[in-house]
Amino acid sequence: MQRRISLIPQPQHLADAGGELDLSSLGAIVAADPEATGLAWLLSDLLARGTGLRLDVRPAFDGPAVRLRLEGPRPADLTREAEAYRLRVDDGGVDLAAAHPAGIARGIATLRQLLPADALRAAPAAEPVVPRVAIDDAPRLRWRGVHVDVARHFQPKEFVLAMIERAWIHRLNVVHLHLTDDQGWRIEVPSRPRLAEVASWRPETVIGHARDEAGADGTPHGGYYTLADLREIVAYGRERHIMVVPEINLPGHARAILAAYPELGTGHGKGVATTFGVFEEVLEPTEASLQFARDVLDTVAEVFDAPFIHIGGDEVPTAQWESSPVAAELMEREGIAEVRGVQAWFTRAFAEHVTSLGRGVIGWDEILDGGAPAEAVVAVWRNEAYVKKAVDAGHRVIVSPETYVYFDHYESDGPDEPLRIHGLTPTAKVAAWEPVPPGVDPAAVLGVQCQLWSEYMPSARDVEYGAFPRLAVLADVAWAAPEAREAAPVLE
């Protein structure tokens, strides 16, 4: 019987040469290029953890070895060429070649999947053997992300590190951290101490679904990441060539901010939200609000090294601005005809500051209302019509429609499914999804991302249940070419 080599996502080209290679027959991991040395030690550590085999890292070695090679002209970051790799496993050892260290990182993730499944355990539990194969591979899409909401329900640093690891082994390249919302603020900002002291905690949480109005649990919930925590998270991602993208959601979803600094709103803050939904509280369009945002974004840019900062911008009600003398004065001064233009004023100001920090801007598709800055990347969540709207307006797009990649929806209609916000998104629906809508230039689609909103996923176990196996399916959709997914081509 012909064996099946199962990899997620599926590589573009795979040839099974038959037989296995015992990695203990190799003498070293060779990284002649200093840029590959850190990845070589990462591979050495993973082999030692899962199989007990420790291979030294050396710049040169005569004899069978694992060889990590950087070759050819260096492509730009966040391109398909940067993550392409070639992997060969034969009697002479393992040869992994790429033009960019990110390609080496993706190849190591594949090599790890080629090991026995028990090699993923935290202690030696598997033999260090891999099948003899030839793989040529590259991603279909440049941005392949997983969004983790740590604002609605806080998760410890260790869980975020674990999600980075899971993203990496599935050859995703982005972990998006939703750090702020009505229900909690999760990032330390030294110049704004009340964010940690007040905004990071709520006194209780609604029981069951918010629409059921079944009361609250009476249990305080909260926490935040220190800057040292976040630097560790960023470094952990960087080691694996995973981009950790921070999101500071403004000017709506501001209940937690206004609990700490009510003067940034109407002055009538109601405290950190204890239930879920969309709340009317927003930042007032003042210089004080802009300075608050600048203080926060300065801290974010100091800690995170991703080339993008996400400024949120979704679900911003206008009710408070409609009755605000401050907003009325702004609209008259700036010639803003409709109150929705107040959000556009905020968006332009946030984007200008993010750009001054040397970073690119991402916002949810609501930033299109009133005209988003031309350079902004638009993360489309509502429906695919907004993909075309954003592309037609000249924006690059991250495609994340609720109907396909919101993994806080139900996975099945079975009676034992845990509570979810609504919707039904089984794995088959994710697998059948085509992320580039008809009539849209594929070059404008930066990539895709799944969302793990956590209103009804309070524990790490809940988030993991919501993520898998759908995250693995999305990884295949984002990486593998459609023809490779139907029938993996064989190398000639």
PDB file of C-alpha atoms in Angstrom, residues 5-7 20-24 43-53 87 89 94 108-121 126-131 169:
ATOM      1  CA  ILE A   5       2.558  11.897   3.673  1.00  0.00           C
ATOM      2  CA  SER A   6       0.155  14.340   5.281  1.00  0.00           C
ATOM      3  CA  LEU A   7       1.178  17.992   5.618  1.00  0.00           C
ATOM      4  CA  GLU A  20      13.025   7.039   5.920  1.00  0.00           C
ATOM      5  CA  LEU A  21      16.036   8.938   7.179  1.00  0.00           C
ATOM      6  CA  ASP A  22      17.127   8.496  10.781  1.00  0.00           C
ATOM      7  CA  LEU A  23      18.269  11.954  11.848  1.00  0.00           C
ATOM      8  CA  SER A  24      20.495  10.409  14.522  1.00  0.00           C
ATOM      9  CA  LEU A  43      15.471  23.286  15.076  1.00  0.00           C
ATOM     10  CA  SER A  44      18.071  21.747  17.385  1.00  0.00           C
ATOM     11  CA  ASP A  45      15.956  22.604  20.428  1.00  0.00           C
ATOM     12  CA  LEU A  46      12.768  21.203  18.853  1.00  0.00           C
ATOM     13  CA  LEU A  47      14.459  17.937  17.941  1.00  0.00           C
ATOM     14  CA  ALA A  48      15.871  17.593  21.439  1.00  0.00           C
ATOM     15  CA  ARG A  49      12.502  18.333  23.040  1.00  0.00           C
ATOM     16  CA  GLY A  50      10.440  15.914  20.964  1.00  0.00           C
ATOM     17  CA  THR A  51      12.903  13.098  20.203  1.00  0.00           C
ATOM     18  CA  GLY A  52      15.826  13.473  22.594  1.00  0.00           C
ATOM     19  CA  LEU A  53      18.246  13.960  19.699  1.00  0.00           C
ATOM     20  CA  LEU A  87      13.463  20.745   1.101  1.00  0.00           C
ATOM     21  CA  VAL A  89      15.559  14.508   2.521  1.00  0.00           C
ATOM     22  CA  VAL A  94      18.476  17.091   4.962  1.00  0.00           C
ATOM     23  CA  ILE A 108      11.596  23.930   9.411  1.00  0.00           C
ATOM     24  CA  ALA A 109       7.869  23.940  10.210  1.00  0.00           C
ATOM     25  CA  THR A 110       7.353  21.428   7.396  1.00  0.00           C
ATOM     26  CA  LEU A 111      10.248  19.285   8.593  1.00  0.00           C
ATOM     27  CA  ARG A 112       8.727  19.264  12.047  1.00  0.00           C
ATOM     28  CA  GLN A 113       5.462  17.971  10.612  1.00  0.00           C
ATOM     29  CA  LEU A 114       7.375  15.214   8.827  1.00  0.00           C
ATOM     30  CA  LEU A 115       8.554  13.871  12.187  1.00  0.00           C
ATOM     31  CA  PRO A 116       6.268  11.405  14.003  1.00  0.00           C
ATOM     32  CA  ALA A 117       3.308  13.096  15.655  1.00  0.00           C
ATOM     33  CA  ASP A 118       4.639  12.379  19.141  1.00  0.00           C
ATOM     34  CA  ALA A 119       7.614  14.627  18.383  1.00  0.00           C
ATOM     35  CA  LEU A 120       5.226  17.514  19.114  1.00  0.00           C
ATOM     36  CA  ARG A 121       5.159  16.535  22.789  1.00  0.00           C
ATOM     37  CA  ALA A 126       9.273   9.892  19.262  1.00  0.00           C
ATOM     38  CA  GLU A 127      12.005   8.469  17.091  1.00  0.00           C
ATOM     39  CA  PRO A 128      13.937  11.092  15.065  1.00  0.00           C
ATOM     40  CA  VAL A 129      12.913   9.743  11.667  1.00  0.00           C
ATOM     41  CA  VAL A 130      11.478  11.548   8.649  1.00  0.00           C
ATOM     42  CA  PRO A 131      10.386  10.254   5.241  1.00  0.00           C
ATOM     43  CA  ILE A 169       3.695  25.015  12.496  1.00  0.00           C
TER      44      ILE A 169
END
